[in-house]
XYZ file of C-alpha atoms in Angstrom:
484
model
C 71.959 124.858 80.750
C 69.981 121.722 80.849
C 72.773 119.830 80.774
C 74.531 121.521 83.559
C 71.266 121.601 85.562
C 70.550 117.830 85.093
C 73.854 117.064 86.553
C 73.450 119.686 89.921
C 70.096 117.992 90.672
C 71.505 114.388 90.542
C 72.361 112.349 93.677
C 75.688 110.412 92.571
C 75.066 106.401 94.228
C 76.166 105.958 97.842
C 78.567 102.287 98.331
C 76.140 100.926 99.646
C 73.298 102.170 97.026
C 75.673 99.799 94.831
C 74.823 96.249 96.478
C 71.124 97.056 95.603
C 70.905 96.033 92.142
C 73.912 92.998 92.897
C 71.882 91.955 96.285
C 68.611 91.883 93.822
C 69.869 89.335 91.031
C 71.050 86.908 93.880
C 67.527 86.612 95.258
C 65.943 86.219 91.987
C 68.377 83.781 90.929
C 68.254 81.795 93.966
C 64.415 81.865 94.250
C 63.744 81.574 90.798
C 66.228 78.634 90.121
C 66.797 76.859 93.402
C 64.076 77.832 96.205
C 61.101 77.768 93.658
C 61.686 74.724 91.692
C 63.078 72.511 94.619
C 59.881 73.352 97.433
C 57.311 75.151 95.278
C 57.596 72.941 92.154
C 57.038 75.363 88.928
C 59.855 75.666 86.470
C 63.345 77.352 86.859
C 62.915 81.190 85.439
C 64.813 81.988 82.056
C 67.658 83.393 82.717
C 66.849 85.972 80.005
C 63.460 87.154 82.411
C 65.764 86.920 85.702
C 68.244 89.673 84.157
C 65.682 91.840 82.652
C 63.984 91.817 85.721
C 67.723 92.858 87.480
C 68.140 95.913 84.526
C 64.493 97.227 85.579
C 65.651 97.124 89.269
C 68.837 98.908 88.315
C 67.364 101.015 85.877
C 64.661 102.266 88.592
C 67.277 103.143 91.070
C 68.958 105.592 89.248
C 65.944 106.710 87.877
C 64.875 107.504 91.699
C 68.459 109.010 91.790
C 67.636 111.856 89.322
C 69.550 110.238 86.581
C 67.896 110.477 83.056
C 66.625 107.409 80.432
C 68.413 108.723 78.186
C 71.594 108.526 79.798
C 70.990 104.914 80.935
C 69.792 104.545 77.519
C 72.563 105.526 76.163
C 75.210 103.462 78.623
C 73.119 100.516 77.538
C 73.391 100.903 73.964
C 77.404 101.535 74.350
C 77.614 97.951 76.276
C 76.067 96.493 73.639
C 78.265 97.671 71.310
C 81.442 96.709 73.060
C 79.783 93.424 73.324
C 78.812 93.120 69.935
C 82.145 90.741 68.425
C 80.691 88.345 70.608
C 76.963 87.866 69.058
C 79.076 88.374 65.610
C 80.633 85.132 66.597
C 77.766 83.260 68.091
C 75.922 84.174 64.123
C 79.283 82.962 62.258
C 79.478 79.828 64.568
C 76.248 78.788 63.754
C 77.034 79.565 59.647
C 80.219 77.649 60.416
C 78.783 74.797 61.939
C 75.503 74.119 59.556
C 77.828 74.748 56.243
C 80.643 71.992 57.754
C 77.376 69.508 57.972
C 76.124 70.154 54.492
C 79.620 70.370 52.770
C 80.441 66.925 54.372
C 83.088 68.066 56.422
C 81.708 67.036 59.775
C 80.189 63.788 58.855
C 83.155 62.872 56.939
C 85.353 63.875 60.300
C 82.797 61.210 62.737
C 83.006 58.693 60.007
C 86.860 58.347 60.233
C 86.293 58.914 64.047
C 84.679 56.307 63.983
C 87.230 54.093 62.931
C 89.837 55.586 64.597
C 89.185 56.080 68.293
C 88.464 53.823 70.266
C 85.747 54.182 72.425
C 86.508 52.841 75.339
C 88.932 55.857 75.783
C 86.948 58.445 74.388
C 86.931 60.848 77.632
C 91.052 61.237 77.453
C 90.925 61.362 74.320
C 87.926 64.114 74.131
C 90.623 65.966 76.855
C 93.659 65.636 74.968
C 92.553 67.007 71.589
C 91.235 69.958 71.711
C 94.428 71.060 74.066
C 96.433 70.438 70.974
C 93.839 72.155 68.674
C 93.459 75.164 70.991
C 97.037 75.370 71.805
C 97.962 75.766 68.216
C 94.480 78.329 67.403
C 94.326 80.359 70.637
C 90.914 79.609 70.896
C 88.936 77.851 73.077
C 85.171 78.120 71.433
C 86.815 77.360 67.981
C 88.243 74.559 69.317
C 84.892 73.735 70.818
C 82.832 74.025 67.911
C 84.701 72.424 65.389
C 87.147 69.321 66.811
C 84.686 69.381 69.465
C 81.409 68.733 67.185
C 83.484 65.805 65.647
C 84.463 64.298 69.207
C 80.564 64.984 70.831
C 79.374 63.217 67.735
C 81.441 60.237 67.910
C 80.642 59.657 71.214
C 76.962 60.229 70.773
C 77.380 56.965 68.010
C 79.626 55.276 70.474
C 76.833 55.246 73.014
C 79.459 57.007 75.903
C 78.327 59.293 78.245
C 77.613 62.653 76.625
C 78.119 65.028 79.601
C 81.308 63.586 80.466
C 82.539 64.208 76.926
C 81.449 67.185 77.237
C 83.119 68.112 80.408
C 86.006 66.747 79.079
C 86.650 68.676 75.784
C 85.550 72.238 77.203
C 88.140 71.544 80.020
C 91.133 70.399 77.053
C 89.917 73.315 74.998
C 90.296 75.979 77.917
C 93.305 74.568 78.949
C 94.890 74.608 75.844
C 93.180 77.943 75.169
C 95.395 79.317 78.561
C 98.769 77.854 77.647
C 98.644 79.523 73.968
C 100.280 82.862 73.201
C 98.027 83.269 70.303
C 94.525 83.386 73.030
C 92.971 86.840 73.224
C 91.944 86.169 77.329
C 95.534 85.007 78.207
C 96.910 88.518 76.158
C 94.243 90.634 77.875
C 95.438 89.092 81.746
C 99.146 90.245 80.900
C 98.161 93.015 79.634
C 95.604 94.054 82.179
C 98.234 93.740 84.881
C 101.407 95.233 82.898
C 102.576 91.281 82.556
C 105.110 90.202 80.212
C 102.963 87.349 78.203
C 104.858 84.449 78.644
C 105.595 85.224 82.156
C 101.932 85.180 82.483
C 101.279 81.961 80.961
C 104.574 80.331 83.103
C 102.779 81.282 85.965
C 99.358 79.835 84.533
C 101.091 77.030 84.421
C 101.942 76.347 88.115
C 97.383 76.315 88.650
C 96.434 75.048 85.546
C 99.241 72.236 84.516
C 98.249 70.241 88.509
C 94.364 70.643 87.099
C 95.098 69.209 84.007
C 97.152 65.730 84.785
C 95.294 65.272 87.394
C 91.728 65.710 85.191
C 93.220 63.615 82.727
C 93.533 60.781 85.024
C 89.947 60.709 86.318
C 89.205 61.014 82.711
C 91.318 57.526 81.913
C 89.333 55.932 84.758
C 85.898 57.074 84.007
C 86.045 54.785 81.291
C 86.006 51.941 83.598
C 83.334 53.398 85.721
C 81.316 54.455 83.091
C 82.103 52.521 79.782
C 80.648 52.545 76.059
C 77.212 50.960 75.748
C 77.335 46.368 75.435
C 80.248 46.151 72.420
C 78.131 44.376 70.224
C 75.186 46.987 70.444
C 77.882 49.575 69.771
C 79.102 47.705 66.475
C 75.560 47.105 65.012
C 75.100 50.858 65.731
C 78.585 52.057 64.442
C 77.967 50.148 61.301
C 74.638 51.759 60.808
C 75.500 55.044 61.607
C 78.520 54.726 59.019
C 75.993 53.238 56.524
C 73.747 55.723 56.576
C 76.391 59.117 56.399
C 78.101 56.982 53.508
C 74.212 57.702 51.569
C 73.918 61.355 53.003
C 77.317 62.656 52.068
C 80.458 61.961 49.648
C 83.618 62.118 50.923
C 86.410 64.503 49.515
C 89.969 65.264 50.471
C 88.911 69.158 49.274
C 86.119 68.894 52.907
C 89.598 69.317 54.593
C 89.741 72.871 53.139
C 86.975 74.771 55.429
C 89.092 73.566 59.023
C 92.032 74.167 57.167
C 91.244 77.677 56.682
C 90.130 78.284 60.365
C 93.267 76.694 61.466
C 95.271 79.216 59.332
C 93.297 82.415 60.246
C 94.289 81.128 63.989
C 97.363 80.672 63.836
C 97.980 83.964 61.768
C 96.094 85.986 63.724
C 93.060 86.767 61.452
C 89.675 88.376 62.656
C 88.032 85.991 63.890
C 84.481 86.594 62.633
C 85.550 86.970 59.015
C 87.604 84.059 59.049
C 85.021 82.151 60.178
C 82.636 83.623 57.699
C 85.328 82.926 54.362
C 85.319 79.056 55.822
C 81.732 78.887 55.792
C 81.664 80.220 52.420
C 84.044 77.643 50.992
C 81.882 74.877 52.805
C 79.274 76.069 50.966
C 80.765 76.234 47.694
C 82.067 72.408 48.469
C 78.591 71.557 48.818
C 76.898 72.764 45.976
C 80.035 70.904 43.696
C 80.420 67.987 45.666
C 77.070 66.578 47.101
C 73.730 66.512 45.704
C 72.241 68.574 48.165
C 70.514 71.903 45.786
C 71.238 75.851 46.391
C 68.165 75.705 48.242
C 69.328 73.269 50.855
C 72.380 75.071 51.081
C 70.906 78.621 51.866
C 67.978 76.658 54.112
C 70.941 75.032 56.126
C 72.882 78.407 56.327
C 69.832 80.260 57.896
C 67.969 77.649 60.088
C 70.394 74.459 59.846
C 70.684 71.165 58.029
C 67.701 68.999 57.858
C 68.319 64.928 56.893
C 64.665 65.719 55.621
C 66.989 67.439 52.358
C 68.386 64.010 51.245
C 65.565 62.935 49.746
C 66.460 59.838 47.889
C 67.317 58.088 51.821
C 64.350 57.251 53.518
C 65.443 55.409 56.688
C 67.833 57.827 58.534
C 68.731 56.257 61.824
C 67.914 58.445 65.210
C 71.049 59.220 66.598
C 72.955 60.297 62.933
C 68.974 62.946 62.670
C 70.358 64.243 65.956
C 74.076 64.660 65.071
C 73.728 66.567 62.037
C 70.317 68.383 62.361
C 72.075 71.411 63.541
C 73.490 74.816 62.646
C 72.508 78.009 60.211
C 72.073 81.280 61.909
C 69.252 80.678 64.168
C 71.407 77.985 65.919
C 72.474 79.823 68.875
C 69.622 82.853 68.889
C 68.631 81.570 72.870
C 72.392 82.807 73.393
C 72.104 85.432 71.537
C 68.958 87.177 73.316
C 70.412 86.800 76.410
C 73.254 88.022 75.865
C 71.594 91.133 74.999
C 70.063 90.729 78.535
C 72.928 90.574 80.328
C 74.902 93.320 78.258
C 71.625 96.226 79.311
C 71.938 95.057 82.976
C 75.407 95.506 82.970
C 75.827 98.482 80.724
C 73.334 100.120 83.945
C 75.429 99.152 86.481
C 78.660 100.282 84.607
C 77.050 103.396 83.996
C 77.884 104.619 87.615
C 81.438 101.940 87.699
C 79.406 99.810 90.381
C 82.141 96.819 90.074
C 85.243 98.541 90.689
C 84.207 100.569 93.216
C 82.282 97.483 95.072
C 85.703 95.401 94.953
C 87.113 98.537 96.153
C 85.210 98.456 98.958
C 85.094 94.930 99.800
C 88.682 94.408 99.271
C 90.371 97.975 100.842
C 91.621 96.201 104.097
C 93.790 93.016 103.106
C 96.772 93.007 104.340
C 99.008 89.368 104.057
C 100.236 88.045 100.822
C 97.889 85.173 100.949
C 95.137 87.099 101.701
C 95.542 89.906 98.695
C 95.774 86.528 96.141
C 92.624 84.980 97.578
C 90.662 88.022 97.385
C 91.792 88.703 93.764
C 90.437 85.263 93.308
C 87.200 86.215 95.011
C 86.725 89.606 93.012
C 87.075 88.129 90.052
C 84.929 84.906 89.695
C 82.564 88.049 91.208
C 82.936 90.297 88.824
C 82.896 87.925 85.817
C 79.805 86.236 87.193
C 77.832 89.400 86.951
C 79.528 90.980 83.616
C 79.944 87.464 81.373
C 82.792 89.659 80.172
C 86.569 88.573 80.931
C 87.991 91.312 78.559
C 86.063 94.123 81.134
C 87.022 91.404 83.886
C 91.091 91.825 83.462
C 91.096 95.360 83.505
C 88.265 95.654 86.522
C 90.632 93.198 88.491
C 93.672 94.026 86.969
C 93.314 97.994 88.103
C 91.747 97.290 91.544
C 94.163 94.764 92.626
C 97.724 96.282 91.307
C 98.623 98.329 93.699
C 97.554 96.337 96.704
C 99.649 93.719 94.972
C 102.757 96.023 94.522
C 102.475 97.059 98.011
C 102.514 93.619 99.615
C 105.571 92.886 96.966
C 103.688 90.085 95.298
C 104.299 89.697 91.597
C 101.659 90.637 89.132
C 102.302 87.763 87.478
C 100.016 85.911 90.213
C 97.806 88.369 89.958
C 97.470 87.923 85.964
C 97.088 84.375 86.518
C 94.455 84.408 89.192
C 92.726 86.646 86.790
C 92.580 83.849 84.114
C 91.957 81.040 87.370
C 88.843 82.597 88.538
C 87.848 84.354 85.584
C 87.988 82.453 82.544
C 88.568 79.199 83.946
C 85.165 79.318 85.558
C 83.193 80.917 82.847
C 82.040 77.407 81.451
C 80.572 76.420 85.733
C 78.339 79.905 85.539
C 74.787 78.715 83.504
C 74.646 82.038 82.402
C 77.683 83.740 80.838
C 78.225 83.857 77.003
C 80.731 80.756 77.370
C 78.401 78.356 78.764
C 75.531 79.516 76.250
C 78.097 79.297 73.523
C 79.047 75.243 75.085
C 75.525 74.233 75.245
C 74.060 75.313 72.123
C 77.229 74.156 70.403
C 77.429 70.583 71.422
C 73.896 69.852 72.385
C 74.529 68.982 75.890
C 73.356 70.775 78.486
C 74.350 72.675 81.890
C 72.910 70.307 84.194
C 74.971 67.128 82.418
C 78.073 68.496 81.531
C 79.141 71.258 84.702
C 80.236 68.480 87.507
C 82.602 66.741 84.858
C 84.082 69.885 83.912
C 87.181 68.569 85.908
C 89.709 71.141 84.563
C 88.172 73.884 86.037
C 86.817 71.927 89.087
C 89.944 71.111 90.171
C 91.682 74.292 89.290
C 89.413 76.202 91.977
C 90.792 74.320 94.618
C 94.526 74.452 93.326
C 94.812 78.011 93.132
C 93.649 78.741 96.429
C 96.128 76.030 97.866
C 99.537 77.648 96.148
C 98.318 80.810 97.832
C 97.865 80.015 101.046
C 100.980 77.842 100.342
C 103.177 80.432 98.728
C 104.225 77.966 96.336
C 104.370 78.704 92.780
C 103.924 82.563 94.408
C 107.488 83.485 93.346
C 107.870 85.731 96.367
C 111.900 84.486 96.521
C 112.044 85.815 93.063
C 110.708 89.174 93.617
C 113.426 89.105 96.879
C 115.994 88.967 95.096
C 114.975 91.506 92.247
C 114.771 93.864 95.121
């Protein structure tokens, strides 16, 4: 009787109740990160304070609406939980990441980098390889925090610009990440929108191949503009670096065995947390055998990260190799971590009453042309990811909302996948505050502010898909004529 009187007494949300909560973040985020740091001069608000401030907004609203705490409560805690895999992977990243250091596996990795690239193409280079590694994984943050550790660390002792190799390896991994079969975003898309896969990813090509050659080009030529530190500083410094991770760590071909094992678990399809979690295992068992680094170390590293401070018997550590490898263990990425709880209660309120579907709904109802459905797909869903940080609940929002405008109009759903993955996971790394770029910053140690204008892939790819829409090229509208 409660139950049933609970739900008589509530007022259900009006549209236009909806915008209050969305209208709310955008002020605090633009006072709180542009207005008051740029005329008032106090520091930028944590993004963690600017969300729980949002959730309290929310939460108040349907409060005032006669809904309970408990309910909201209990929305809350299910968000979490569907969110959960994703702080499971920001813990086994940071395992992953501070048992690779202490095993030897990274350092061993930069110290044939070392020798092997040449710096004065490092920013192609730091594009083309993780496309290869995340082609052949499906993943775009494994490729991120593994090959690209190796690569942000070489440049780091190269003396290169750090943002731009940043920029540039998040962009390869992405892309690479989009072209693979074997990526869970690129299966979700197709699936979302009733897409046979590799349809989907042919059409992701006709956005994101233009993006890539033509970010892989800037990226040859920023080594012009912006080249490794004097060559003769670089060598004294290469030379030391290599020196002094020759007296940290010794080098086995068994360190191969922890990527090797994340490679396979990719490629085969494994879970991705406990796949991460047997490699870190097996780096740690490396350790313990092969350096002389004690259990101690080894469970310090795993928990807070390696410390040079460990290797005792080397006194004179040089700056930049302290910085590369004092890293990792389970605390590594708890910044990301709390705020992705954040974000999950303010968006387990507003999905609570299904405030993003029915707001695109609204916004969207009216569009008529061909170009104009594809645009506004585009629109809804850099939108809607900005304010969930969640492309898996993205696809489906989108992916529901937009199908039937799109079948009406006799566009194929294939663009509709793909402009799903242009504006929604392609963008994820430009947004300071989804899981993605948490995940980038705390991974490589660059931040936000240095790495977001040189993430070219993406950059580019917002104007591109736009273009082949008002275009109509690469729409396949002659295609879906003739299947008629």
């Amino acid at each position: 009787m409660i139950k049933n009187h609970t739900q008589l007494t509530r007022t259900p949300p009006k549209p236009y109740q909806l915008f209050f909560p969305i209208i709310f973040l955008l002020l605090i985020i633009v006072f709180g990160l542009v207005i008051g740091p740029n005329y008032y001069g106090f520091k930028p608000f944590p993004l963690e304070i600017i969300f729980l401030l949002a959730a309290v907004f929310s939460a108040t609203e349907l409060l005032i609406l006669g809904y309970k705490w408990e309910e909201i409560q209990k929305a809350i805690v299910k968000k979490i939980a569907k969110g959960f895999p994703v702080i499971l992977i920001f813990f086994a990243i940071g395992l992953l990441i501070g048992s690779w250091i202490i095993s030897g596996t990274i350092p061993m990795l930069v110290h044939y980098g070392i020798n092997l690239i040449n710096p004065d193409y490092i920013y192609v280079i730091a594009f083309i390889v993780p496309i290869i590694f995340s082609i052949l994984t499906g993943t775009s943050w494994g490729s991120i925090a593994t090959i690209g550790v190796v690569i942000i660390g070489i440049a780091t002792i190269a003396g290169v610009d750090l943002g731009i190799t940043a920029g540039a390896i998040i962009g390869g991994a992405y892309f690479g990440d989009k072209m693979s079969p074997l990526s869970d975003t690129t299966n979700l898309a197709s699936a979302a929108t009733d897409v046979n896969l590799y349809d989907h990813i042919h059409s992701m090509a006709y956005t994101t191949v233009p993006s890539a050659i033509i970010a892989a080009i800037i990226f040859f030529g920023l080594s012009v503009v912006y080249p490794p530190i004097a060559e003769v500083n670089s060598k004294l410094t290469s030379q030391e670096t290599l020196t002094s991770i020759e007296k940290l760590f010794n080098f086995n071909a068994l360190l191969i065995i922890p990527p090797a094992i994340v490679l396979y678990g990719s490629l085969t399809r494994k879970p991705t947390v406990p796949v991460m979690l047997v490699s870190a295992i097996s780096a740690s068992i490396l350790a313990f055998f092969l350096q002389d680094y004690s259990l101690p170390d080894i469970i310090q590293t795993l928990l807070k990260g390696y410390d040079v401070n460990m290797a005792t018997w080397e006194k004179s550590v040089p700056r930049n190799v302290i910085i590369l490898f004092n890293r990792g263990g389970l605390y590594a990425l708890n910044e990301a971590i709390f705020f992705t709880f954040m974000v999950f209660i303010f968006i387990g309120i507003l999905d609570m009453v299904k405030a993003m579907p029915t707001l695109v709904n609204i916004v969207f109802k009216n569009v008529k042309k061909r170009w104009a459905i594809i645009l506004s797909s585009l629109i809804a869903t850099a939108f809607t990811n900005a304010f969930t940080s969640n492309q898996s609940a993205t696809s489906f929002i989108i992916g529901d909302a937009f199908k039937p405008a799109y079948d009406k109009l006799k566009v194929p759903r294939k663009v509709l996948s793909r402009s799903i993955e242009d504006y929604g996971t392609m963008i994820e790394t430009l947004i300071p505050w989804t899981a993605s770029t948490l995940f980038v910053v705390a991974t490589l140690g660059v931040s936000y502010a240095d790495y977001w204008h040189w993430q070219l892939l993406s950059i580019l790819n917002i104007f591109v898909a736009p273009l082949l829409a008002i275009t109509g090229i690469g729409c396949f509208y002659k295609k879906e004529k003739n299947k008629e």
